[in-house]
Coordinates of C-alpha atoms in Angstrom, one line a residue:
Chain A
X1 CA 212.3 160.4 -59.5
X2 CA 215.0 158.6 -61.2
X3 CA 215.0 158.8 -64.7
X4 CA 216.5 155.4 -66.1
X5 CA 215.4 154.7 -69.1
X6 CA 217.4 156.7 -72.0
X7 CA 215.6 159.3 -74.2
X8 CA 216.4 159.0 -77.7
X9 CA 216.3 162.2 -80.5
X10 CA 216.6 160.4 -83.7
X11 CA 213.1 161.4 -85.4
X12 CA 213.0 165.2 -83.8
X13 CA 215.6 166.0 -84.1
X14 CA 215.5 168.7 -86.8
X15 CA 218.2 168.3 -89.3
X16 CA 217.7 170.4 -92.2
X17 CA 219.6 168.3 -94.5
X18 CA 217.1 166.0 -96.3
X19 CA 217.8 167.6 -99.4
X20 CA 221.7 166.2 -98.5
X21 CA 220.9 162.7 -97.9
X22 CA 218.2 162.3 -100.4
X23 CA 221.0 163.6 -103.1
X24 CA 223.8 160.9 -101.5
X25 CA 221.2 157.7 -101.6
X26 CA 220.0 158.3 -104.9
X27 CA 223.3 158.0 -105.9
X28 CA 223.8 154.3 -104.4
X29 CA 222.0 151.4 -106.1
X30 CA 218.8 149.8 -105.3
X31 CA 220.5 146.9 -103.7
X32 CA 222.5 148.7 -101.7
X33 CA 219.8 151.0 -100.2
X34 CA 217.5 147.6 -99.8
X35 CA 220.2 145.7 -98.2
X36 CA 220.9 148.3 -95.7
X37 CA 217.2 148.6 -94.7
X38 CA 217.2 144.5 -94.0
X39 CA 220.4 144.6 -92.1
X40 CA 219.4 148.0 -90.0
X41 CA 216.3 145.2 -88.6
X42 CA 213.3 147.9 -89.0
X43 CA 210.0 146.6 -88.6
X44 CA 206.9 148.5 -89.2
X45 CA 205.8 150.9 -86.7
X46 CA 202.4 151.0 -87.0
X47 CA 202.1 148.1 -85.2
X48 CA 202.1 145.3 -87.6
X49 CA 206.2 145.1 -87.5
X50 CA 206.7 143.8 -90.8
X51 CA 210.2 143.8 -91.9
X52 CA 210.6 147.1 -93.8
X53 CA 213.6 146.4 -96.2
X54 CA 211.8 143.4 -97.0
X55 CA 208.8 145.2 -98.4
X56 CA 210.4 147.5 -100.1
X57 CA 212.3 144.3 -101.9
X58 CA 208.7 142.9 -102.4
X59 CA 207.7 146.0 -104.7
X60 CA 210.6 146.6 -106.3
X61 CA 210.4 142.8 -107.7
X62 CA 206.5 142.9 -108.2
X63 CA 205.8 143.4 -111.8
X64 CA 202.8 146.1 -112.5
X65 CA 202.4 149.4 -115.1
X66 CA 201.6 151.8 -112.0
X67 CA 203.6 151.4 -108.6
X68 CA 202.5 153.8 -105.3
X69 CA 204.2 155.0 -102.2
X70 CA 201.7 155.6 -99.3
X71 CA 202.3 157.0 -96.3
X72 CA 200.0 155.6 -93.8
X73 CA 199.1 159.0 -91.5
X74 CA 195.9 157.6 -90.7
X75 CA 196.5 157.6 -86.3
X76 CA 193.4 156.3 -85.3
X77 CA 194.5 154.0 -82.6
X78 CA 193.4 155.2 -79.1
X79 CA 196.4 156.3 -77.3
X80 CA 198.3 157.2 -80.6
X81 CA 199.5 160.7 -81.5
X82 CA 202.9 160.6 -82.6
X83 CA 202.3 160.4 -86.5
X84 CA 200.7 164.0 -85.8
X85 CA 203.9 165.1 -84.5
X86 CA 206.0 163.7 -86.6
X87 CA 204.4 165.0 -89.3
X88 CA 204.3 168.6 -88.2
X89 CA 207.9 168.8 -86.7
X90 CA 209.9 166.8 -89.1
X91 CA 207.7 165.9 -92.0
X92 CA 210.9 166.3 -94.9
X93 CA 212.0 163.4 -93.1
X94 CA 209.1 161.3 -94.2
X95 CA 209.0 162.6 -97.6
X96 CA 212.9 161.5 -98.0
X97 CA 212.0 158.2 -97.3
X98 CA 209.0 158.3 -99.5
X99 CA 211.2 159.4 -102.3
X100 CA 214.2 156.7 -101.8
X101 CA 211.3 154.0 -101.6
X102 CA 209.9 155.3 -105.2
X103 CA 213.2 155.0 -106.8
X104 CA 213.8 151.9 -105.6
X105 CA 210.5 150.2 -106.5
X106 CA 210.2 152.2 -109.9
X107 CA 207.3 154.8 -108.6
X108 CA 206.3 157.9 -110.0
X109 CA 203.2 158.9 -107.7
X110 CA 202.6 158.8 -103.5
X111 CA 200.2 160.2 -101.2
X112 CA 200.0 160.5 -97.8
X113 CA 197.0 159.7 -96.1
X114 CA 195.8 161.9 -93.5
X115 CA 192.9 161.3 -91.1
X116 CA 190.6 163.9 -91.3
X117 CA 191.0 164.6 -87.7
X118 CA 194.5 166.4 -88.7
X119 CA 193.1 167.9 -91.5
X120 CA 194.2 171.1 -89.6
X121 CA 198.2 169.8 -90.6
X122 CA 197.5 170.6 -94.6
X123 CA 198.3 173.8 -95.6
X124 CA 201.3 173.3 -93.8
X125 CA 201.7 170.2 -95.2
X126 CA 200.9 171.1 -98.7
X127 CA 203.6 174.3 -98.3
X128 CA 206.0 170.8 -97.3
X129 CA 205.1 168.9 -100.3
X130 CA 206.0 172.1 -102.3
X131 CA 209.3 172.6 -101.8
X132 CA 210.1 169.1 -101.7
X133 CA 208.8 168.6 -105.4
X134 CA 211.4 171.8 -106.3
X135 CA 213.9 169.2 -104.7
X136 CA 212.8 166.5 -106.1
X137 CA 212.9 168.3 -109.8
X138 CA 216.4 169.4 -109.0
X139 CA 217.6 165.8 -108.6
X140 CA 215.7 164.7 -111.6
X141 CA 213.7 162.5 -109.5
X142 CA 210.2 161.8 -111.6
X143 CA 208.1 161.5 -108.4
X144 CA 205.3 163.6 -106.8
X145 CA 203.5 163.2 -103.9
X146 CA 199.7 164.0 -102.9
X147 CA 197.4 164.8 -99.6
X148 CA 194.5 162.1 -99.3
X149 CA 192.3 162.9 -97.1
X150 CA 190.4 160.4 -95.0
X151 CA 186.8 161.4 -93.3
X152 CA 187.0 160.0 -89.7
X153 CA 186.9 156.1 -89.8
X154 CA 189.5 154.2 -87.7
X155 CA 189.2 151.2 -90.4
X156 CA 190.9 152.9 -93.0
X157 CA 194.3 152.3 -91.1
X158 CA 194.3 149.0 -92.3
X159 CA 196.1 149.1 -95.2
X160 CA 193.5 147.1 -97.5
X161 CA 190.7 149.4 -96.5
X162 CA 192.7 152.5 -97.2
X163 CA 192.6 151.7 -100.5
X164 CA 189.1 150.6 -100.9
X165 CA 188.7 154.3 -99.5
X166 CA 191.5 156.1 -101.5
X167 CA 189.3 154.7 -105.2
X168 CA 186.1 155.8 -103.4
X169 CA 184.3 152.9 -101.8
X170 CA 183.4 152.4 -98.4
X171 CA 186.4 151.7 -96.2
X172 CA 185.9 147.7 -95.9
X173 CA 189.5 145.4 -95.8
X174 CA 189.9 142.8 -98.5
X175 CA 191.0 139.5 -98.7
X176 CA 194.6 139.2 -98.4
X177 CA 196.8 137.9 -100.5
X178 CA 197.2 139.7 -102.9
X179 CA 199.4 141.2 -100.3
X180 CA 199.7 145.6 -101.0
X181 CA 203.0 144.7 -102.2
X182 CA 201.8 142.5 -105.3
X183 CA 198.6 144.3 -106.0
X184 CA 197.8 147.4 -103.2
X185 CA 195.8 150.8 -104.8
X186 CA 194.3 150.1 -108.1
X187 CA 195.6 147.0 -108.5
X188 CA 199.3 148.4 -108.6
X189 CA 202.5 147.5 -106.5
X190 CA 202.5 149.2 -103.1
X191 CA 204.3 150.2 -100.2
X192 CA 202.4 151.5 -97.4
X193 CA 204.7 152.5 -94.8
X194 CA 203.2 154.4 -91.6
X195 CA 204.6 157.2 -90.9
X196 CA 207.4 156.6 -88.5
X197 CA 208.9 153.9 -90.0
X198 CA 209.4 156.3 -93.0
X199 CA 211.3 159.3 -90.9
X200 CA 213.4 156.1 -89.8
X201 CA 214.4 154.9 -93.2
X202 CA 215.7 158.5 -93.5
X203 CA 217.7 158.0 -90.3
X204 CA 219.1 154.7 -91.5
X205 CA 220.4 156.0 -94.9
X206 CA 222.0 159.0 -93.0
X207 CA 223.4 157.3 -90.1
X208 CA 223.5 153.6 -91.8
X209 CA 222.5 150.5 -90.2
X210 CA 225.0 149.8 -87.9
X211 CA 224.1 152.8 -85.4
X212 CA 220.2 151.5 -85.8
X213 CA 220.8 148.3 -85.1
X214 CA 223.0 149.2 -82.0
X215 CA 219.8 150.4 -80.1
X216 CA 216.8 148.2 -79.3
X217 CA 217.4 144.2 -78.5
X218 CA 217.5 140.9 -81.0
X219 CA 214.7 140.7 -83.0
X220 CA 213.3 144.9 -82.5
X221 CA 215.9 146.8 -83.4
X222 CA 215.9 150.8 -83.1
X223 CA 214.4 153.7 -81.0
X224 CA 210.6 153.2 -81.0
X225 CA 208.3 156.9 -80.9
X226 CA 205.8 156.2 -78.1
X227 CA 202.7 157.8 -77.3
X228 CA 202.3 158.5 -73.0
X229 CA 198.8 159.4 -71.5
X230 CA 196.4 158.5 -68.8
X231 CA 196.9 158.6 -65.7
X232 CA 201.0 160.0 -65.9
X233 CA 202.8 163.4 -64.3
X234 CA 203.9 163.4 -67.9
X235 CA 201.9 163.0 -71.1
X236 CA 203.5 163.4 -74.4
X237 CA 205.6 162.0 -76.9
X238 CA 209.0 160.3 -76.2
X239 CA 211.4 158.5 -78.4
X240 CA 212.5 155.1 -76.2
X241 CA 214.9 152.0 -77.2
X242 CA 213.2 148.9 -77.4
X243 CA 213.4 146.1 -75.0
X244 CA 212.3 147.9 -72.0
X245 CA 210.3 146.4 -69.2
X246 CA 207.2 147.8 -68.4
X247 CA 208.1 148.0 -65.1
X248 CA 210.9 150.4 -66.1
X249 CA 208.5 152.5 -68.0
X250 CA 205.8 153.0 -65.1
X251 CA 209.0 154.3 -62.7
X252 CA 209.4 156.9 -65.3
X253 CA 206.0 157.6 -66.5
X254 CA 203.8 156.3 -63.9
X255 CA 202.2 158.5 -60.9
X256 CA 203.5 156.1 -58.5
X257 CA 200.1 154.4 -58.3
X258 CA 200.1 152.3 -61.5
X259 CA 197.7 149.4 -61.5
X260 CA 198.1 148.8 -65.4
X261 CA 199.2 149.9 -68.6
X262 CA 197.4 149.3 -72.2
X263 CA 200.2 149.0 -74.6
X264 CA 199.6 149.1 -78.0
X265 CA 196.1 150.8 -77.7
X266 CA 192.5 149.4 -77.6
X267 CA 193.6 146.6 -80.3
X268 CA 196.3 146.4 -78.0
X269 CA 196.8 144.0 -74.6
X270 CA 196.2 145.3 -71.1
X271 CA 199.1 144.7 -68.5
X272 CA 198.8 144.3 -64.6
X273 CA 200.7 145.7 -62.1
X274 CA 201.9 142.0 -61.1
X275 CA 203.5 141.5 -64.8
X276 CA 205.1 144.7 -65.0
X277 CA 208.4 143.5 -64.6
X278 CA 208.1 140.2 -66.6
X279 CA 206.4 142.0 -69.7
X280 CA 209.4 143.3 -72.8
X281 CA 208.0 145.8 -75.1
X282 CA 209.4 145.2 -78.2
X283 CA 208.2 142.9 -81.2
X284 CA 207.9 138.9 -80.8
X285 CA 210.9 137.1 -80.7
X286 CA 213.3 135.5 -78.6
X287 CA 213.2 137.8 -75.4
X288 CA 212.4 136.5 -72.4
X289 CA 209.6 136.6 -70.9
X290 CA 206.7 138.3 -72.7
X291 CA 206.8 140.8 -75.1
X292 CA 204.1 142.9 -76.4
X293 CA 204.7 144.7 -79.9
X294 CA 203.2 148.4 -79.8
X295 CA 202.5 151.1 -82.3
X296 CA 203.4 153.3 -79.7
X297 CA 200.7 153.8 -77.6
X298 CA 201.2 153.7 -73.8
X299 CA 197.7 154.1 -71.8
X300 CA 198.6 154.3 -67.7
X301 CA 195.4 153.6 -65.3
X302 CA 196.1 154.0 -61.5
X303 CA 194.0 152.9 -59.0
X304 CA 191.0 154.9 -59.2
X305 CA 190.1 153.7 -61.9
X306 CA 187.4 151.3 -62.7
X307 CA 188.8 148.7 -65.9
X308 CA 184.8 148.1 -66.3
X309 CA 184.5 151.4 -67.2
X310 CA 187.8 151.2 -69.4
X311 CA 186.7 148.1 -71.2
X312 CA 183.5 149.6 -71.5
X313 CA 184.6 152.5 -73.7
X314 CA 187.3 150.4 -75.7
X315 CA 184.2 148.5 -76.7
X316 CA 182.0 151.3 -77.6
X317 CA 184.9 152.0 -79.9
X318 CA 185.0 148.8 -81.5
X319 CA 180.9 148.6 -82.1
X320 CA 181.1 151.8 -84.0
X321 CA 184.6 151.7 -86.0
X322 CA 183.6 148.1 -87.0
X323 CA 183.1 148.6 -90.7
X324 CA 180.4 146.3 -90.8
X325 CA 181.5 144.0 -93.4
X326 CA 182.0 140.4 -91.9
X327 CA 179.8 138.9 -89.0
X328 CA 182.1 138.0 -86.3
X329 CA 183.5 141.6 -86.2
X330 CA 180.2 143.5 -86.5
X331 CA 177.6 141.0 -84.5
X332 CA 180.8 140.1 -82.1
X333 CA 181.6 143.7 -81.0
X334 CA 178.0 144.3 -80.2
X335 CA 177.5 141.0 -78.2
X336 CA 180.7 141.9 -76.3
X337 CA 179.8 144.7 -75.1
X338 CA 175.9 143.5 -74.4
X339 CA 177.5 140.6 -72.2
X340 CA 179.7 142.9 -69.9
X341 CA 176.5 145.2 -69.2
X342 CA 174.3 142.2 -68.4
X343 CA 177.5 140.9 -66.2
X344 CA 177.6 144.0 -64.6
X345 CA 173.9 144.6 -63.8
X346 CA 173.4 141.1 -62.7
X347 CA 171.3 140.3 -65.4
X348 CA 174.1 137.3 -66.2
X349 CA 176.0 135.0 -64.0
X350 CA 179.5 136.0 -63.7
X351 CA 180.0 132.6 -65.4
X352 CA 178.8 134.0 -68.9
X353 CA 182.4 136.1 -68.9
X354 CA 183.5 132.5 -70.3
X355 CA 181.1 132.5 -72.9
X356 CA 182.3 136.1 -74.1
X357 CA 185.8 134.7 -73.6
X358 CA 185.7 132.4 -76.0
X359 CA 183.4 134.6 -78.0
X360 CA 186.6 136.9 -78.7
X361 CA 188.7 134.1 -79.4
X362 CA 186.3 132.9 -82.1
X363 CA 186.4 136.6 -83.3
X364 CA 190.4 136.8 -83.7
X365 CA 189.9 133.4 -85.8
X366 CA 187.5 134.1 -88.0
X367 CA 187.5 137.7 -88.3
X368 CA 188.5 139.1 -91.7
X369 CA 190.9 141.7 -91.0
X370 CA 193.1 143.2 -88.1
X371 CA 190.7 145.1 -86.2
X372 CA 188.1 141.9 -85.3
X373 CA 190.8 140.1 -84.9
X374 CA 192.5 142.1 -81.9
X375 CA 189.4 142.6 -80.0
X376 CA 190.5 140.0 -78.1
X377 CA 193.5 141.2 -77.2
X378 CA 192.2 144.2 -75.0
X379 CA 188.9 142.3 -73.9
X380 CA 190.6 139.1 -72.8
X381 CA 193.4 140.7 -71.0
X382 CA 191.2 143.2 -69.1
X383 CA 188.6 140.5 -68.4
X384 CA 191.0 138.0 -67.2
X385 CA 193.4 140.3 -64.9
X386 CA 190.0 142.2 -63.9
X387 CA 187.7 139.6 -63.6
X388 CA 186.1 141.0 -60.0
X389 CA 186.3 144.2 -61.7
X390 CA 183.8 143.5 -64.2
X391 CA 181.6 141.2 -61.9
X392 CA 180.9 143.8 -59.0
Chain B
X1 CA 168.8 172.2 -108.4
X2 CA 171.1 174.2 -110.9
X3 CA 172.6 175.5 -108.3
X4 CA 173.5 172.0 -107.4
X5 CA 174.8 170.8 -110.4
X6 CA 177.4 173.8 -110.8
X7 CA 179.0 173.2 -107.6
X8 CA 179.5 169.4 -108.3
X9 CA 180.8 170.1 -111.9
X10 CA 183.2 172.6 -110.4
X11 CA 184.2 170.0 -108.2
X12 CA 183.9 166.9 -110.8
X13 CA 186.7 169.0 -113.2
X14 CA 188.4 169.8 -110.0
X15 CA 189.3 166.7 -109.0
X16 CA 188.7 164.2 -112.5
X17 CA 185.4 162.1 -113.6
X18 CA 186.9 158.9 -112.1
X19 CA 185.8 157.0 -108.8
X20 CA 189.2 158.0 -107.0
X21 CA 187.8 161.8 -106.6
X22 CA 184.6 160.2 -105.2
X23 CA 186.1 161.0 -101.5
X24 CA 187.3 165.0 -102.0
X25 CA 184.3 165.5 -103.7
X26 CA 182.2 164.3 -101.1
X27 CA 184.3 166.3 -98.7
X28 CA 184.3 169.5 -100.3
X29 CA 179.9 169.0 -100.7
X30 CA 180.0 169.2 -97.4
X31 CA 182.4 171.7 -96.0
X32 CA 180.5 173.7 -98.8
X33 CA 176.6 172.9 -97.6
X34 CA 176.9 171.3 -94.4
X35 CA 175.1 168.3 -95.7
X36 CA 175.5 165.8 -98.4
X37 CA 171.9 165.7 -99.8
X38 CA 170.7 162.8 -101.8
X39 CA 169.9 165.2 -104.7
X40 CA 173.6 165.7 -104.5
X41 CA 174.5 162.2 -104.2
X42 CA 172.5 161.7 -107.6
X43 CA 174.5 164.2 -109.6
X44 CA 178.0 163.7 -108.1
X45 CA 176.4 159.3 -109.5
X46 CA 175.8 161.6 -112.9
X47 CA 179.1 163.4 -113.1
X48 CA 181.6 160.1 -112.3
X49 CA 179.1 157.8 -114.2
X50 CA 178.6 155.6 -111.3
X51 CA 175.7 153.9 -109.5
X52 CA 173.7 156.3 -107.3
X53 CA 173.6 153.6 -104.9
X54 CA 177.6 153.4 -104.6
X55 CA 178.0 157.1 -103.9
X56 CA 175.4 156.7 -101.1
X57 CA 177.5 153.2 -99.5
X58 CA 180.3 155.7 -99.5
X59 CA 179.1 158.6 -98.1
X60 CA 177.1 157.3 -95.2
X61 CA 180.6 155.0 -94.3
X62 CA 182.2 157.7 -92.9
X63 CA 181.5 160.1 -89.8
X64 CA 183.0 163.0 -91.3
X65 CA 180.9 163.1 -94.2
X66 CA 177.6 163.8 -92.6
X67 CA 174.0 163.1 -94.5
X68 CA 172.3 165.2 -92.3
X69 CA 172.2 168.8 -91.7
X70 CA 174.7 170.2 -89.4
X71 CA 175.2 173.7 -88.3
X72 CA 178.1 176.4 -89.6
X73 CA 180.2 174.6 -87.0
X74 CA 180.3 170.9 -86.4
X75 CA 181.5 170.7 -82.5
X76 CA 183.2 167.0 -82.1
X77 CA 184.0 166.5 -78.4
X78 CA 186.7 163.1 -78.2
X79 CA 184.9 160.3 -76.1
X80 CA 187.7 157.9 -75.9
X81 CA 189.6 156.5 -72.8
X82 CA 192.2 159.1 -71.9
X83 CA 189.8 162.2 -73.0
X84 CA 187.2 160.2 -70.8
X85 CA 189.3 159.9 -67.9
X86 CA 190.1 163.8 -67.9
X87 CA 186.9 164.9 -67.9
X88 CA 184.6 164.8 -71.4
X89 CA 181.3 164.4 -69.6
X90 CA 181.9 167.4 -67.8
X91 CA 183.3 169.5 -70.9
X92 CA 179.6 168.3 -72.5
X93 CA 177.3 169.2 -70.2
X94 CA 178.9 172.7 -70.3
X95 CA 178.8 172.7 -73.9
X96 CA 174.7 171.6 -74.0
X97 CA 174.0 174.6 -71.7
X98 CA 176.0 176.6 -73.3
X99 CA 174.3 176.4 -76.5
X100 CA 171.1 174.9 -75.2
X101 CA 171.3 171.9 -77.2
X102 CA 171.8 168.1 -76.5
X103 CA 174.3 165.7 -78.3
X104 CA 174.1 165.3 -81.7
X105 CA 171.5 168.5 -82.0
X106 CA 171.7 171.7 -84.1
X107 CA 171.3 174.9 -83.0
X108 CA 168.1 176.5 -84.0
X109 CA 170.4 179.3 -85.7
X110 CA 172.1 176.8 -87.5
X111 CA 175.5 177.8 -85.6
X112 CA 176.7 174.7 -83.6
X113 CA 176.0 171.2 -84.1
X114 CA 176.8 169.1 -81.0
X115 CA 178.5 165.8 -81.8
X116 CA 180.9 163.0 -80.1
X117 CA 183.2 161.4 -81.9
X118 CA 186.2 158.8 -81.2
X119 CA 190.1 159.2 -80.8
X120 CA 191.0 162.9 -82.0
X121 CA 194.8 161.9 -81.4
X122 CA 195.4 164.7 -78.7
X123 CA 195.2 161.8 -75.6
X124 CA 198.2 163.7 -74.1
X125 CA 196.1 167.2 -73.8
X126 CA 192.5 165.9 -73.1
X127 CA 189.7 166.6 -72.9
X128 CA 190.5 167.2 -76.8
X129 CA 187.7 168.6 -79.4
X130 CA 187.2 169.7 -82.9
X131 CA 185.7 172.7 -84.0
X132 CA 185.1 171.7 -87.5
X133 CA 188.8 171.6 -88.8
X134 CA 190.4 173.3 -85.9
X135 CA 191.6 170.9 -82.8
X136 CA 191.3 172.2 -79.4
X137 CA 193.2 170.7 -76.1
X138 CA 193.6 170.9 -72.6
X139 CA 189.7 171.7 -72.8
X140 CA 188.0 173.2 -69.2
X141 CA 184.5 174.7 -68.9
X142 CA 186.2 178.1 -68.6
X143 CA 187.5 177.7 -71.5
X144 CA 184.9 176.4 -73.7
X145 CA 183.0 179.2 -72.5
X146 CA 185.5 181.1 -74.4
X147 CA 185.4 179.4 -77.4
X148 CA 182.1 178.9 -78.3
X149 CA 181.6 183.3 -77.4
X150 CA 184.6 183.9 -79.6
X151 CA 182.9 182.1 -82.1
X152 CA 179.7 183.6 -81.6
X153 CA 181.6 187.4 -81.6
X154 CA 182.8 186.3 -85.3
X155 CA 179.4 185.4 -86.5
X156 CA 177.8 188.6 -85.1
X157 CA 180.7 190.6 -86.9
X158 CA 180.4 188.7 -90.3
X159 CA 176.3 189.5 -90.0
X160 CA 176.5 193.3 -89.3

């Protein structure tokens, strides 16, 4: 098979020299460090893709006694393991860019929060976290950082509900603003980063912006980590430039017998075969076509599989990660996933997919927080591209 | 119920009197009793100075942090898409006969508890599981054959 699109080794790439780079930005100002993150164009990788530089600007302005650092490591996102691999293979990386970010918005604490599902990661971790404090002591930088450890609930990747979760409550989103930025854990000025977009800040202080901003197309700059599994010859983890089609990706991932790709995980959109070639993964902006932002996860069905039975488990997910807390997301979910069973047994006319249809759009209006709101996504684009598929 | 209240004390000046520690100490109840009882969930109110009902909304929020007896080893088998697609069902019907149990059941020894749970973040190596902390990947039944009598080999050492 022809291998055209170009692998990247930015983040792996082990470079035993954070203690080197840490030492030559701390010596550069705040607004030199900040402007070189804006013009190096790195957007959040969870998913979100908020400008990175800009947050980091946002803190460093906010007024407040207490300021955090967190590193989001809670991967919950079907289809997502590359946070797990970063942090195992390169995780000085992160905690360079952790460091920087405290110096420039005036923090003397930061945690990472891990899902419990990697709790297997912290003794190593911890032996990390160490000898990055002896650094950090050598360099006279006041700044410590801390393991949190999350207890297996999808919701607490949303930044708000993390947290609610990190002072002890249940893991339920608040009303935003206050943005994390003005007011984030215990009332104080945060940046919650995820976990790639920290190893990159580390790349773009080493490197500078220029050579970031050479990769990737307008408006998603960089090398983006992505996440590869279903039905592919070759699962794993691969470091890719943005502005790829999809079409491009199935001839290198694919098993020749692609009939769609999930980008961007169940809160993500489902692709068909037909729109392979028209769809650009990379955030929104001015690209042609359409363009579907990803946290990294890349989900390849072939044809033996049913997207009923796809859809059907995506849902199941939703219903129990829901937190429960406002009624669109936790009635919705349930009535979603209700409707496609009664559509499937006959039980509904196949007309009653309309009603669900606009049942998710309702749910990504009125939903409080990220996850009710991108049910949709996956359940109108599998629906809509699959309709037979869910009727017979 | 002295017992009790040493082990949360030990973990209250462990981790501080303040709500932030409310999650570890949860955490460590349970990888300690396999349960978070309700007598616990009063003292751990007691230590922190919180409401009893706060510390039961927070334990029963998350799936890790389980109200119910489990076994020595809490068995999570991943039951999302990619895991699903390579095989899960078949990896859990090895697993009940195995150990005789159904999902979400406990051994009568107390060993194994049978449970599903969602994205383990090993879609690349499925069928994926956890064996309380410890993840394992590219699961067959072979292999969880393996497992679970390697497991069972430890206990029987530990015993004698």
């Amino acid at each position: 098979m022809n291998k055209s699109l170009k692998r990247l080794d930015l983040i792996f790439k082990n470079e035993h020299d954070a203690d080197v780079i840490l030492e030559k930005s701390l010596k550069r100002s705040n607004e030199e460090l900040i402007e070189d993150l804006i013009s190096s164009g790195l957007k959040g990788r969870g998913g979100a893709g908020f400008p990175t530089g800009l947050k980091w600007k946002l803190s460093a302005e906010a007024t407040g006694k207490e300021k955090y650092v967190i590193c989001n490591a809670d991967e919950g996102e079907p289809g997502t393991f590359k946070d797990r691999e970063i942090l195992s293979s390169v995780p000085h990386k992160v905690m360079a860019g952790m460091a920087i970010c405290a110096r420039i918005i005036g923090s003397q604490k930061g945690y990472i929060y891990l899902r419990g599902e990697y709790k297997f990661l912290v003794p190593q971790l911890n032996k990390t976290i160490d000898e990055f404090h002896e650094l950090l002591d050598k360099l006279n930088l006041d700044f410590r950082i801390e393991i949190f450890l999350g207890c297996g609930a999808y919701i607490c990747g949303e930044e708000t509900s993390l947290f609610e979760s990190m002072e002890g409550h249940r893991g339920e989103p608040r009303n935003k603003p206050p943005f994390p930025t003005d007011a984030g854990y215990k009332g104080g000025p945060t940046v919650i980063n995820n976990v790639e977009t920290l190893a990159h800040t580390y790349s773009i202080f080493k490197y500078g912006p220029e050579k970031f901003k050479d990769l990737g197309v307008k408006d998603s700059r960089g090398s983006k980590v992505f996440s590869v599994s279903g039905d592919t010859p070759t699962p794993g983890i691969y470091e890719l430039e943005f502005g790829m089609t999809l079409q491009k990706f199935v001839d290198d991932f694919g098993d020749g017998d692609a009939k769609a790709v999930q980008v961007g995980g169940a809160a993500g959109f489902c692709v068909p075969r037909k729109k392979f070639d028209k769809t650009v993964i990379g955030y929104k902006g001015k690209l042609t076509g359409v363009s579907l932002p990803t946290g990294g996860s890349m989900m390849i069905f072939n044809s033996s599989r049913s997207m009923y039975n796809v859809l059907h488990n995506y849902l199941d997910f939703f219903v129990e990660e829901s937190c429960g807390q406002c009624t669109p997301c936790r009635v919705g979910t349930q009535q979603l996933l209700l409707g496609i069973e009664a559509v499937k047994r006959g039980d509904k006319s196949s007309l009653y997919l309309e009603q669900l249809l606009s049942l998710a759009e309702t749910m990504r209006i009125t939903a409080k927080c990220g996850l009710g709101q991108s049910v949709a996504n996956s359940f109108s684009s599998i629906v809509e591209n699959f309709r037979e598929e869910m009727i017979y | 119920m002295l017992q009790t209240n040493e082990t949360i004390k030990k973990l209250a000046d462990k981790f501080g009197r303040k709500e932030e520690s409310l999650l570890p100490i949860l955490e460590n109840v349970y990888e300690q009793k396999h349960i978070i009882s309700e007598d616990d969930m009063v003292d751990i109110a007691r230590e922190l100075d919180i409401s009893a009902a706060k510390v039961y909304g927070t334990a029963t929020f998350y799936s890790f942090l389980e109200t119910k007896k489990c076994g020595k080893y809490v068995i999570r088998i991943c039951k999302t898409i990619t895991c699903m697609m390579h095989g899960k069902n078949q990896i859990i019907k090895e697993l009940e006969e195995l150990l005789k149990v159904n999902l979400g059941e406990t051994t009568p020894d107390g060993l194994f508890t049978l449970k599903e749970t969602n994205c383990l973040g090993q879609c690349h190596k499925g069928p994926a599981m956890l064996i309380n902390d410890a993840p394992f990947t590219e699961l067959t039944p072979g292999k969880v054959r393996d497992i679970v009598n390697k497991y069972r080999q430890e206990e029987k050492q530990v015993a004698s």
